mmCIF file of C-alpha atoms and ligand atoms in Angstrom:
data_model
loop_
_atom_site.group_PDB
_atom_site.id
_atom_site.type_symbol
_atom_site.label_atom_id
_atom_site.label_comp_id
_atom_site.label_asym_id
_atom_site.label_seq_id
_atom_site.Cartn_x
_atom_site.Cartn_y
_atom_site.Cartn_z
ATOM 1 C CA UNK A 1 -118.471 116.201 141.819
ATOM 2 C CA UNK A 2 -118.564 118.024 145.165
ATOM 3 C CA UNK A 3 -114.833 117.647 145.673
ATOM 4 C CA UNK A 4 -113.761 118.330 142.101
ATOM 5 C CA UNK A 5 -113.256 122.066 141.450
ATOM 6 C CA UNK A 6 -112.549 121.674 137.724
ATOM 7 C CA UNK A 7 -115.656 119.571 137.128
ATOM 8 C CA UNK A 8 -117.759 122.127 138.977
ATOM 9 C CA UNK A 9 -116.537 124.895 136.690
ATOM 10 C CA UNK A 10 -117.269 122.740 133.644
ATOM 11 C CA UNK A 11 -120.815 122.456 134.966
ATOM 12 C CA UNK A 12 -121.119 126.219 135.108
ATOM 13 C CA UNK A 13 -120.005 127.267 138.587
ATOM 14 C CA UNK A 14 -117.456 130.011 139.041
ATOM 15 C CA UNK A 15 -114.509 129.293 141.370
ATOM 16 C CA UNK A 16 -112.773 131.942 143.505
ATOM 17 C CA UNK A 17 -109.456 130.796 141.987
ATOM 18 C CA UNK A 18 -109.693 129.136 138.584
ATOM 19 C CA UNK A 19 -108.894 125.415 138.579
ATOM 20 C CA UNK A 20 -105.844 124.730 136.410
ATOM 21 C CA UNK A 21 -104.451 122.135 134.045
ATOM 22 C CA UNK A 22 -102.171 122.495 131.024
ATOM 23 C CA UNK A 23 -102.579 121.001 127.585
ATOM 24 C CA UNK A 24 -99.776 118.445 126.984
ATOM 25 C CA UNK A 25 -98.992 118.501 130.705
ATOM 26 C CA UNK A 26 -97.839 114.887 130.402
ATOM 27 C CA UNK A 27 -94.829 114.968 128.121
ATOM 28 C CA UNK A 28 -91.288 115.756 127.217
ATOM 29 C CA UNK A 29 -90.693 118.784 129.468
ATOM 30 C CA UNK A 30 -90.784 116.314 132.409
ATOM 31 C CA UNK A 31 -87.592 114.283 133.053
ATOM 32 C CA UNK A 32 -89.668 111.452 134.500
ATOM 33 C CA UNK A 33 -91.590 111.267 131.186
ATOM 34 C CA UNK A 34 -88.415 111.204 129.118
ATOM 35 C CA UNK A 35 -87.026 108.409 131.270
ATOM 36 C CA UNK A 36 -90.101 106.201 130.900
ATOM 37 C CA UNK A 37 -90.395 106.907 127.160
ATOM 38 C CA UNK A 38 -86.751 105.905 126.653
ATOM 39 C CA UNK A 39 -87.356 102.709 128.616
ATOM 40 C CA UNK A 40 -90.426 101.811 126.537
ATOM 41 C CA UNK A 41 -88.676 102.650 123.278
ATOM 42 C CA UNK A 42 -91.231 104.943 121.640
ATOM 43 C CA UNK A 43 -94.450 106.875 121.865
ATOM 44 C CA UNK A 44 -96.835 104.169 120.642
ATOM 45 C CA UNK A 45 -95.256 101.548 122.892
ATOM 46 C CA UNK A 46 -95.810 103.919 125.799
ATOM 47 C CA UNK A 47 -99.374 104.841 124.833
ATOM 48 C CA UNK A 48 -100.446 101.197 124.423
ATOM 49 C CA UNK A 49 -98.921 100.008 127.711
ATOM 50 C CA UNK A 50 -101.661 100.739 130.286
ATOM 51 C CA UNK A 51 -99.349 100.613 133.275
ATOM 52 C CA UNK A 52 -96.842 103.021 131.694
ATOM 53 C CA UNK A 53 -99.514 105.303 130.179
ATOM 54 C CA UNK A 54 -101.264 105.530 133.562
ATOM 55 C CA UNK A 55 -97.954 106.408 135.184
ATOM 56 C CA UNK A 56 -97.329 109.178 132.614
ATOM 57 C CA UNK A 57 -100.858 110.543 133.167
ATOM 58 C CA UNK A 58 -100.208 110.695 136.914
ATOM 59 C CA UNK A 59 -96.692 112.202 136.763
ATOM 60 C CA UNK A 60 -97.774 115.862 136.412
ATOM 61 C CA UNK A 61 -100.482 115.391 139.063
ATOM 62 C CA UNK A 62 -97.939 114.129 141.581
ATOM 63 C CA UNK A 63 -95.460 116.865 140.756
ATOM 64 C CA UNK A 64 -97.806 119.860 140.494
ATOM 65 C CA UNK A 65 -101.217 118.898 141.891
ATOM 66 C CA UNK A 66 -103.101 120.103 138.806
ATOM 67 C CA UNK A 67 -106.904 120.143 139.100
ATOM 68 C CA UNK A 68 -107.246 118.079 135.926
ATOM 69 C CA UNK A 69 -105.450 114.961 134.710
ATOM 70 C CA UNK A 70 -105.534 114.344 130.964
ATOM 71 C CA UNK A 71 -105.390 110.794 129.708
ATOM 72 C CA UNK A 72 -102.052 110.000 128.101
ATOM 73 C CA UNK A 73 -102.839 108.943 124.558
ATOM 74 C CA UNK A 74 -102.997 110.678 121.165
ATOM 75 C CA UNK A 75 -105.606 111.940 118.723
ATOM 76 C CA UNK A 76 -104.074 109.644 116.082
ATOM 77 C CA UNK A 77 -105.230 106.509 117.914
ATOM 78 C CA UNK A 78 -108.522 106.862 115.997
ATOM 79 C CA UNK A 79 -106.889 106.662 112.523
ATOM 80 C CA UNK A 80 -104.915 103.700 113.839
ATOM 81 C CA UNK A 81 -108.186 102.001 114.863
ATOM 82 C CA UNK A 82 -109.608 102.866 111.432
ATOM 83 C CA UNK A 83 -106.825 100.769 109.925
ATOM 84 C CA UNK A 84 -103.960 103.113 109.065
ATOM 85 C CA UNK A 85 -100.481 102.250 110.281
ATOM 86 C CA UNK A 86 -99.166 104.779 112.806
ATOM 87 C CA UNK A 87 -95.506 105.550 113.460
ATOM 88 C CA UNK A 88 -93.774 108.257 115.463
ATOM 89 C CA UNK A 89 -90.273 108.625 114.048
ATOM 90 C CA UNK A 90 -87.725 110.482 116.175
ATOM 91 C CA UNK A 91 -87.819 114.193 115.440
ATOM 92 C CA UNK A 92 -90.147 114.030 112.437
ATOM 93 C CA UNK A 93 -93.703 113.900 113.810
ATOM 94 C CA UNK A 94 -96.312 111.194 113.307
ATOM 95 C CA UNK A 95 -96.874 109.316 110.033
ATOM 96 C CA UNK A 96 -100.057 107.502 108.894
ATOM 97 C CA UNK A 97 -100.039 105.019 106.017
ATOM 98 C CA UNK A 98 -101.508 104.662 103.498
ATOM 99 C CA UNK A 99 -102.317 108.373 103.095
ATOM 100 C CA UNK A 100 -105.932 108.745 101.940
ATOM 101 C CA UNK A 101 -104.948 111.383 99.397
ATOM 102 C CA UNK A 102 -104.099 108.424 97.156
ATOM 103 C CA UNK A 103 -105.756 105.428 98.833
ATOM 104 C CA UNK A 104 -109.463 104.755 99.318
ATOM 105 C CA UNK A 105 -110.963 104.631 102.805
ATOM 106 C CA UNK A 106 -112.459 101.248 101.803
ATOM 107 C CA UNK A 107 -108.951 99.785 101.414
ATOM 108 C CA UNK A 108 -108.399 100.038 105.179
ATOM 109 C CA UNK A 109 -109.217 97.231 107.623
ATOM 110 C CA UNK A 110 -110.519 98.837 110.824
ATOM 111 C CA UNK A 111 -109.596 97.259 114.140
ATOM 112 C CA UNK A 112 -111.228 98.983 117.105
ATOM 113 C CA UNK A 113 -109.537 96.571 119.516
ATOM 114 C CA UNK A 114 -106.447 98.762 119.015
ATOM 115 C CA UNK A 115 -108.196 101.188 121.402
ATOM 116 C CA UNK A 116 -108.608 98.629 124.204
ATOM 117 C CA UNK A 117 -105.309 99.495 125.970
ATOM 118 C CA UNK A 118 -106.546 103.096 126.275
ATOM 119 C CA UNK A 119 -109.585 101.978 128.277
ATOM 120 C CA UNK A 120 -107.336 99.869 130.503
ATOM 121 C CA UNK A 121 -105.246 103.009 131.110
ATOM 122 C CA UNK A 122 -108.388 104.968 132.005
ATOM 123 C CA UNK A 123 -109.434 102.360 134.578
ATOM 124 C CA UNK A 124 -105.998 102.401 136.205
ATOM 125 C CA UNK A 125 -105.824 106.191 136.390
ATOM 126 C CA UNK A 126 -109.398 106.509 137.669
ATOM 127 C CA UNK A 127 -108.528 104.164 140.536
ATOM 128 C CA UNK A 128 -105.357 106.077 141.452
ATOM 129 C CA UNK A 129 -106.288 109.774 141.114
ATOM 130 C CA UNK A 130 -106.825 111.999 144.161
ATOM 131 C CA UNK A 131 -110.559 112.572 144.768
ATOM 132 C CA UNK A 132 -110.347 116.291 143.958
ATOM 133 C CA UNK A 133 -108.732 115.761 140.529
ATOM 134 C CA UNK A 134 -110.962 115.784 137.458
ATOM 135 C CA UNK A 135 -110.033 113.107 134.927
ATOM 136 C CA UNK A 136 -110.255 114.298 131.308
ATOM 137 C CA UNK A 137 -110.517 112.057 128.280
ATOM 138 C CA UNK A 138 -110.129 113.342 124.738
ATOM 139 C CA UNK A 139 -110.221 112.799 121.017
ATOM 140 C CA UNK A 140 -109.325 114.849 117.977
ATOM 141 C CA UNK A 141 -112.057 116.566 116.034
ATOM 142 C CA UNK A 142 -112.974 114.950 112.716
ATOM 143 C CA UNK A 143 -111.479 117.797 110.643
ATOM 144 C CA UNK A 144 -108.115 117.788 112.444
ATOM 145 C CA UNK A 145 -107.904 113.982 112.423
ATOM 146 C CA UNK A 146 -108.825 113.944 108.717
ATOM 147 C CA UNK A 147 -105.958 116.324 107.890
ATOM 148 C CA UNK A 148 -103.520 113.690 109.172
ATOM 149 C CA UNK A 149 -105.382 110.780 107.551
ATOM 150 C CA UNK A 150 -105.514 112.409 104.120
ATOM 151 C CA UNK A 151 -101.963 113.815 104.011
ATOM 152 C CA UNK A 152 -100.452 110.934 106.002
ATOM 153 C CA UNK A 153 -98.686 113.467 108.213
ATOM 154 C CA UNK A 154 -98.973 116.947 109.660
ATOM 155 C CA UNK A 155 -98.760 119.934 107.325
ATOM 156 C CA UNK A 156 -98.419 123.663 107.714
ATOM 157 C CA UNK A 157 -101.647 124.769 106.017
ATOM 158 C CA UNK A 158 -103.539 121.496 105.445
ATOM 159 C CA UNK A 159 -103.665 122.254 101.721
ATOM 160 C CA UNK A 160 -103.950 118.644 100.524
ATOM 161 C CA UNK A 161 -106.956 118.029 102.759
ATOM 162 C CA UNK A 162 -108.652 121.339 101.999
ATOM 163 C CA UNK A 163 -108.302 120.614 98.273
ATOM 164 C CA UNK A 164 -109.610 117.056 98.712
ATOM 165 C CA UNK A 165 -112.669 118.411 100.574
ATOM 166 C CA UNK A 166 -113.484 120.773 97.683
ATOM 167 C CA UNK A 167 -112.695 118.316 94.901
ATOM 168 C CA UNK A 168 -114.562 115.300 96.286
ATOM 169 C CA UNK A 169 -116.873 116.273 99.149
ATOM 170 C CA UNK A 170 -118.640 112.909 98.998
ATOM 171 C CA UNK A 171 -115.465 110.881 99.531
ATOM 172 C CA UNK A 172 -114.235 113.385 102.115
ATOM 173 C CA UNK A 173 -117.604 113.250 103.880
ATOM 174 C CA UNK A 174 -117.236 109.464 104.122
ATOM 175 C CA UNK A 175 -113.860 109.904 105.850
ATOM 176 C CA UNK A 176 -115.395 112.442 108.256
ATOM 177 C CA UNK A 177 -118.331 110.089 108.954
ATOM 178 C CA UNK A 178 -115.987 107.188 109.688
ATOM 179 C CA UNK A 179 -114.048 109.376 112.144
ATOM 180 C CA UNK A 180 -117.299 110.543 113.793
ATOM 181 C CA UNK A 181 -118.530 106.982 114.324
ATOM 182 C CA UNK A 182 -115.266 105.752 115.831
ATOM 183 C CA UNK A 183 -114.815 108.913 117.924
ATOM 184 C CA UNK A 184 -118.295 108.645 119.457
ATOM 185 C CA UNK A 185 -117.598 105.015 120.363
ATOM 186 C CA UNK A 186 -114.131 105.967 121.681
ATOM 187 C CA UNK A 187 -115.336 108.855 123.879
ATOM 188 C CA UNK A 188 -118.257 106.898 125.328
ATOM 189 C CA UNK A 189 -115.907 104.004 126.138
ATOM 190 C CA UNK A 190 -113.487 106.413 127.863
ATOM 191 C CA UNK A 191 -116.392 107.777 129.932
ATOM 192 C CA UNK A 192 -117.613 104.272 130.791
ATOM 193 C CA UNK A 193 -114.060 103.423 131.918
ATOM 194 C CA UNK A 194 -113.852 106.433 134.241
ATOM 195 C CA UNK A 195 -113.137 109.876 132.733
ATOM 196 C CA UNK A 196 -115.324 112.712 134.093
ATOM 197 C CA UNK A 197 -115.181 115.086 131.114
ATOM 198 C CA UNK A 198 -113.828 115.001 127.561
ATOM 199 C CA UNK A 199 -112.109 117.488 125.291
ATOM 200 C CA UNK A 200 -112.276 117.547 121.495
ATOM 201 C CA UNK A 201 -109.016 118.949 120.089
ATOM 202 C CA UNK A 202 -109.398 120.835 116.815
ATOM 203 C CA UNK A 203 -105.821 121.965 116.301
ATOM 204 C CA UNK A 204 -106.314 122.875 112.632
ATOM 205 C CA UNK A 205 -109.777 124.479 112.806
ATOM 206 C CA UNK A 206 -108.176 127.784 111.800
ATOM 207 C CA UNK A 207 -107.430 126.894 108.189
ATOM 208 C CA UNK A 208 -110.990 126.730 106.840
ATOM 209 C CA UNK A 209 -113.177 129.309 105.108
ATOM 210 C CA UNK A 210 -116.456 130.048 106.947
ATOM 211 C CA UNK A 211 -118.569 127.768 104.752
ATOM 212 C CA UNK A 212 -116.084 124.890 104.962
ATOM 213 C CA UNK A 213 -115.771 125.501 108.713
ATOM 214 C CA UNK A 214 -119.540 125.144 109.047
ATOM 215 C CA UNK A 215 -119.512 121.893 107.095
ATOM 216 C CA UNK A 216 -116.348 120.167 108.317
ATOM 217 C CA UNK A 217 -115.868 121.578 111.822
ATOM 218 C CA UNK A 218 -119.214 122.643 113.286
ATOM 219 C CA UNK A 219 -121.504 119.950 111.876
ATOM 220 C CA UNK A 220 -119.253 116.934 112.671
ATOM 221 C CA UNK A 221 -118.545 118.220 116.183
ATOM 222 C CA UNK A 222 -122.271 118.748 116.710
ATOM 223 C CA UNK A 223 -122.868 115.145 115.659
ATOM 224 C CA UNK A 224 -120.315 113.939 118.211
ATOM 225 C CA UNK A 225 -121.732 116.156 120.978
ATOM 226 C CA UNK A 226 -125.312 115.003 120.308
ATOM 227 C CA UNK A 227 -124.409 111.320 120.239
ATOM 228 C CA UNK A 228 -122.099 111.355 123.261
ATOM 229 C CA UNK A 229 -124.543 113.502 125.243
ATOM 230 C CA UNK A 230 -127.454 111.170 124.452
ATOM 231 C CA UNK A 231 -125.545 108.323 126.142
ATOM 232 C CA UNK A 232 -123.662 110.352 128.805
ATOM 233 C CA UNK A 233 -125.757 113.444 129.590
ATOM 234 C CA UNK A 234 -123.788 114.372 132.738
ATOM 235 C CA UNK A 235 -120.342 114.382 131.171
ATOM 236 C CA UNK A 236 -119.164 117.846 130.092
ATOM 237 C CA UNK A 237 -117.634 118.198 126.633
ATOM 238 C CA UNK A 238 -114.964 120.855 126.032
ATOM 239 C CA UNK A 239 -114.417 122.059 122.467
ATOM 240 C CA UNK A 240 -111.022 123.478 121.513
ATOM 241 C CA UNK A 241 -111.233 125.032 118.045
ATOM 242 C CA UNK A 242 -107.700 126.369 117.755
ATOM 243 C CA UNK A 243 -107.447 129.287 115.363
ATOM 244 C CA UNK A 244 -111.236 129.686 114.969
ATOM 245 C CA UNK A 245 -110.918 133.410 115.763
ATOM 246 C CA UNK A 246 -114.010 135.307 114.627
ATOM 247 C CA UNK A 247 -115.869 132.018 114.171
ATOM 248 C CA UNK A 248 -115.710 131.175 117.911
ATOM 249 C CA UNK A 249 -119.240 132.251 118.795
ATOM 250 C CA UNK A 250 -120.648 130.330 115.811
ATOM 251 C CA UNK A 251 -118.660 127.296 116.927
ATOM 252 C CA UNK A 252 -119.987 127.515 120.487
ATOM 253 C CA UNK A 253 -123.596 127.893 119.367
ATOM 254 C CA UNK A 254 -123.406 125.387 116.521
ATOM 255 C CA UNK A 255 -121.643 122.560 118.354
ATOM 256 C CA UNK A 256 -123.432 123.021 121.725
ATOM 257 C CA UNK A 257 -120.245 122.129 123.630
ATOM 258 C CA UNK A 258 -120.377 122.626 127.423
ATOM 259 C CA UNK A 259 -117.153 124.664 127.548
ATOM 260 C CA UNK A 260 -114.770 126.203 125.059
ATOM 261 C CA UNK A 261 -110.985 126.427 124.928
ATOM 262 C CA UNK A 262 -109.387 129.656 123.680
ATOM 263 C CA UNK A 263 -106.022 129.673 121.943
ATOM 264 C CA UNK A 264 -103.436 132.344 122.709
ATOM 265 C CA UNK A 265 -104.265 134.475 119.657
ATOM 266 C CA UNK A 266 -107.797 135.221 120.933
ATOM 267 C CA UNK A 267 -108.314 138.488 122.822
ATOM 268 C CA UNK A 268 -109.896 137.177 126.026
ATOM 269 C CA UNK A 269 -111.854 140.406 126.601
ATOM 270 C CA UNK A 270 -113.400 140.053 123.155
ATOM 271 C CA UNK A 271 -114.170 136.380 123.776
ATOM 272 C CA UNK A 272 -115.741 137.259 127.110
ATOM 273 C CA UNK A 273 -117.975 139.777 125.348
ATOM 274 C CA UNK A 274 -119.096 137.583 122.408
ATOM 275 C CA UNK A 275 -119.600 134.211 124.137
ATOM 276 C CA UNK A 276 -122.761 133.405 126.139
ATOM 277 C CA UNK A 277 -122.115 134.660 129.711
ATOM 278 C CA UNK A 278 -122.681 131.282 131.389
ATOM 279 C CA UNK A 279 -120.427 129.316 129.019
ATOM 280 C CA UNK A 280 -117.266 128.140 130.842
ATOM 281 C CA UNK A 281 -114.057 129.080 129.046
ATOM 282 C CA UNK A 282 -110.622 127.554 129.286
ATOM 283 C CA UNK A 283 -107.331 129.208 128.375
ATOM 284 C CA UNK A 284 -105.586 131.221 127.053
ATOM 285 C CA UNK A 285 -102.065 131.919 128.241
ATOM 286 C CA UNK A 286 -99.436 131.998 125.482
ATOM 287 C CA UNK A 287 -97.214 128.882 125.875
ATOM 288 C CA UNK A 288 -94.255 131.114 124.992
ATOM 289 C CA UNK A 289 -94.967 133.347 128.010
ATOM 290 C CA UNK A 290 -94.707 130.199 130.119
ATOM 291 C CA UNK A 291 -91.472 129.230 128.374
ATOM 292 C CA UNK A 292 -90.063 132.733 129.000
ATOM 293 C CA UNK A 293 -91.067 132.960 132.664
ATOM 294 C CA UNK A 294 -90.321 135.948 134.902
ATOM 295 C CA UNK A 295 -92.244 139.190 134.510
ATOM 296 C CA UNK A 296 -93.618 138.261 131.066
ATOM 297 C CA UNK A 297 -95.248 135.193 132.584
ATOM 298 C CA UNK A 298 -96.687 137.073 135.558
ATOM 299 C CA UNK A 299 -98.119 139.777 133.295
ATOM 300 C CA UNK A 300 -99.591 137.210 130.907
ATOM 301 C CA UNK A 301 -101.270 135.333 133.756
ATOM 302 C CA UNK A 302 -102.711 138.541 135.201
ATOM 303 C CA UNK A 303 -104.143 139.566 131.828
ATOM 304 C CA UNK A 304 -105.950 136.250 131.430
ATOM 305 C CA UNK A 305 -107.294 136.341 134.989
ATOM 306 C CA UNK A 306 -108.528 139.928 134.598
ATOM 307 C CA UNK A 307 -110.405 139.150 131.388
ATOM 308 C CA UNK A 308 -112.871 136.760 133.048
ATOM 309 C CA UNK A 309 -114.057 138.551 136.199
ATOM 310 C CA UNK A 310 -117.409 136.748 136.407
ATOM 311 C CA UNK A 311 -117.502 133.825 134.022
ATOM 312 C CA UNK A 312 -116.719 130.199 134.948
ATOM 313 C CA UNK A 313 -113.036 130.010 133.961
ATOM 314 C CA UNK A 314 -110.457 127.224 133.843
ATOM 315 C CA UNK A 315 -106.866 128.371 133.675
ATOM 316 C CA UNK A 316 -104.887 126.744 130.845
ATOM 317 C CA UNK A 317 -102.554 127.549 127.997
ATOM 318 C CA UNK A 318 -103.676 128.537 124.517
ATOM 319 C CA UNK A 319 -101.956 125.405 123.165
ATOM 320 C CA UNK A 320 -99.712 122.614 124.448
ATOM 321 C CA UNK A 321 -96.804 123.220 126.787
ATOM 322 C CA UNK A 322 -93.478 123.375 124.913
ATOM 323 C CA UNK A 323 -90.938 120.628 125.532
ATOM 324 C CA UNK A 324 -88.216 123.096 126.615
ATOM 325 C CA UNK A 325 -90.402 124.745 129.284
ATOM 326 C CA UNK A 326 -88.592 124.915 132.669
ATOM 327 C CA UNK A 327 -90.389 123.175 135.498
ATOM 328 C CA UNK A 328 -89.808 126.243 137.712
ATOM 329 C CA UNK A 329 -92.021 128.272 135.345
ATOM 330 C CA UNK A 330 -94.908 125.838 135.782
ATOM 331 C CA UNK A 331 -94.476 126.215 139.555
ATOM 332 C CA UNK A 332 -94.465 130.019 139.171
ATOM 333 C CA UNK A 333 -97.698 129.822 137.138
ATOM 334 C CA UNK A 334 -99.468 127.676 139.706
ATOM 335 C CA UNK A 335 -98.451 129.884 142.624
ATOM 336 C CA UNK A 336 -99.703 132.992 140.889
ATOM 337 C CA UNK A 337 -103.000 131.504 139.711
ATOM 338 C CA UNK A 338 -103.585 130.053 143.176
ATOM 339 C CA UNK A 339 -102.720 133.393 144.805
ATOM 340 C CA UNK A 340 -99.960 131.899 146.949
HETATM 341 O O1 LIG B 401 -100.703 115.825 128.409
HETATM 342 C C1 LIG B 401 -101.282 115.544 127.342
HETATM 343 O O2 LIG B 401 -101.999 116.365 126.774
HETATM 344 C C2 LIG B 401 -101.033 114.146 126.841
HETATM 345 C C3 LIG B 401 -101.895 113.581 125.823
HETATM 346 C C4 LIG B 401 -101.793 114.111 124.398
HETATM 347 C C5 LIG B 401 -100.755 113.837 123.457
HETATM 348 N N1 LIG B 401 -101.128 114.327 122.243
HETATM 349 C C6 LIG B 401 -99.500 113.117 123.729
HETATM 350 C C7 LIG B 401 -98.370 113.238 122.774
HETATM 351 C C8 LIG B 401 -102.754 114.857 123.733
HETATM 352 C C9 LIG B 401 -104.027 115.469 124.286
HETATM 353 C C10 LIG B 401 -102.328 114.979 122.373
HETATM 354 C C11 LIG B 401 -103.123 115.652 121.340
HETATM 355 C C12 LIG B 401 -102.613 115.772 119.980
HETATM 356 N N2 LIG B 401 -101.808 114.922 119.275
HETATM 357 C C13 LIG B 401 -102.999 116.828 119.120
HETATM 358 C C14 LIG B 401 -103.967 117.933 119.459
HETATM 359 C C15 LIG B 401 -103.380 118.985 120.316
HETATM 360 C C16 LIG B 401 -102.253 119.758 119.672
HETATM 361 O O3 LIG B 401 -101.161 119.718 120.213
HETATM 362 O O4 LIG B 401 -102.514 120.439 118.670
HETATM 363 C C17 LIG B 401 -102.343 116.622 117.892
HETATM 364 C C18 LIG B 401 -102.416 117.499 116.657
HETATM 365 C C19 LIG B 401 -101.610 115.400 118.000
HETATM 366 C C20 LIG B 401 -100.810 114.715 116.941
HETATM 367 C C21 LIG B 401 -99.409 114.568 117.345
HETATM 368 N N3 LIG B 401 -98.961 113.680 118.301
HETATM 369 C C22 LIG B 401 -98.299 115.268 116.852
HETATM 370 C C23 LIG B 401 -98.355 116.340 115.785
HETATM 371 C C24 LIG B 401 -97.180 114.775 117.522
HETATM 372 C C25 LIG B 401 -95.738 115.135 117.256
HETATM 373 C C26 LIG B 401 -95.423 116.490 117.739
HETATM 374 C C27 LIG B 401 -94.773 116.436 119.067
HETATM 375 O O5 LIG B 401 -95.144 117.231 119.945
HETATM 376 O O6 LIG B 401 -93.853 115.615 119.190
HETATM 377 C C28 LIG B 401 -97.617 113.829 118.466
HETATM 378 C C29 LIG B 401 -96.771 113.073 119.441
HETATM 379 C C30 LIG B 401 -97.143 113.211 120.884
HETATM 380 N N4 LIG B 401 -98.411 113.093 121.412
HETATM 381 C C31 LIG B 401 -96.241 113.438 121.953
HETATM 382 C C32 LIG B 401 -96.999 113.454 123.143
HETATM 383 C C33 LIG B 401 -96.501 113.605 124.550
HETATM 384 C C34 LIG B 401 -94.745 113.554 121.824
HETATM 385 C C35 LIG B 401 -94.242 112.162 121.631
HETATM 386 C C36 LIG B 401 -92.867 111.928 122.116
HETATM 387 O O7 LIG B 401 -92.704 111.637 123.309
HETATM 388 O O8 LIG B 401 -91.966 111.990 121.273
#
């Protein structure tokens, strides 16, 4: 704890220079990632090989010295453990089968041992990380995971899942409950294996009406927070409700997360004004400013830094780093945030 700047900020301390990590920092913009992925033959093969997944987790730490290392895995490991088949076809995004829009949850045969390689990865990374680096585990939020489980794939506006939730809230609630149960187990097991904090990714939180947001985003995340915190009271939980916009303060209060991630569409000055003053925030540089580099990147970084003059702040993007982002731009970002 003493030597880990990011963990200290998650526990409510302000740092002179914000500790930094980037969502999707392990991935395709790194040549060393692309080489290992090609050798292993695919994403799932990589994610279920603890030696390779640990190596991919450590690659961006070695190259950039980020303050946080995020476990290399995927939010869709939970649907896989719940019994759906998971494939990552080249260039087409992940697929889950059977899609629950036309198959019952009860037709699946769950197999939580599918998550065991992830815990082996966590143990390897925890043993290899520099002492000052904070190790972050993660899972998807029930709503975002459900959008993939119901549609069987990603979708622009999550219409199939939003319609399902209105048409059959009992069946949809059973899917959400199954995801909650497995996610609680999954996060606690990651913590037991060695992560120091966890993040709940809610990439599609932005598509719901306020009442549906309350029911399918806030309440399920609160259930996860309460159950993980009861077992692991010292482990901070970061919520990342992408697209929540005007519902951010309700999300923070309703879920009781320890820190909140802001996407790039949120005005950071507004967020700073509406969120509780002690709540650590993470974000919210536009990934496209990082892709562009140069003066646009410098100006974007300065705007984010200026918006949080007193609050505990972790520097990050508003969403994942793009695969075509030049490595030199990541170096530029780190130098500027670190004041070098
Ligand atoms: O550095 C890290 O953050 C690595 C761990 C990580 C991955 N996915 C690896 C990955 C994390 C935290 C995720 C989260 C994730 N996965 C989310 C939530 C965050 C977000 O980006 O909104 C979502 C919605 C997914 C589901 C998912 N996985 C999609 C839609 C895709 C395909 C899109 C894409 O970027 O290719 C994936 C595949 C995936 N997960 C890749 C990586 C590095 C790319 C796989 C490859 O190498 O081809």
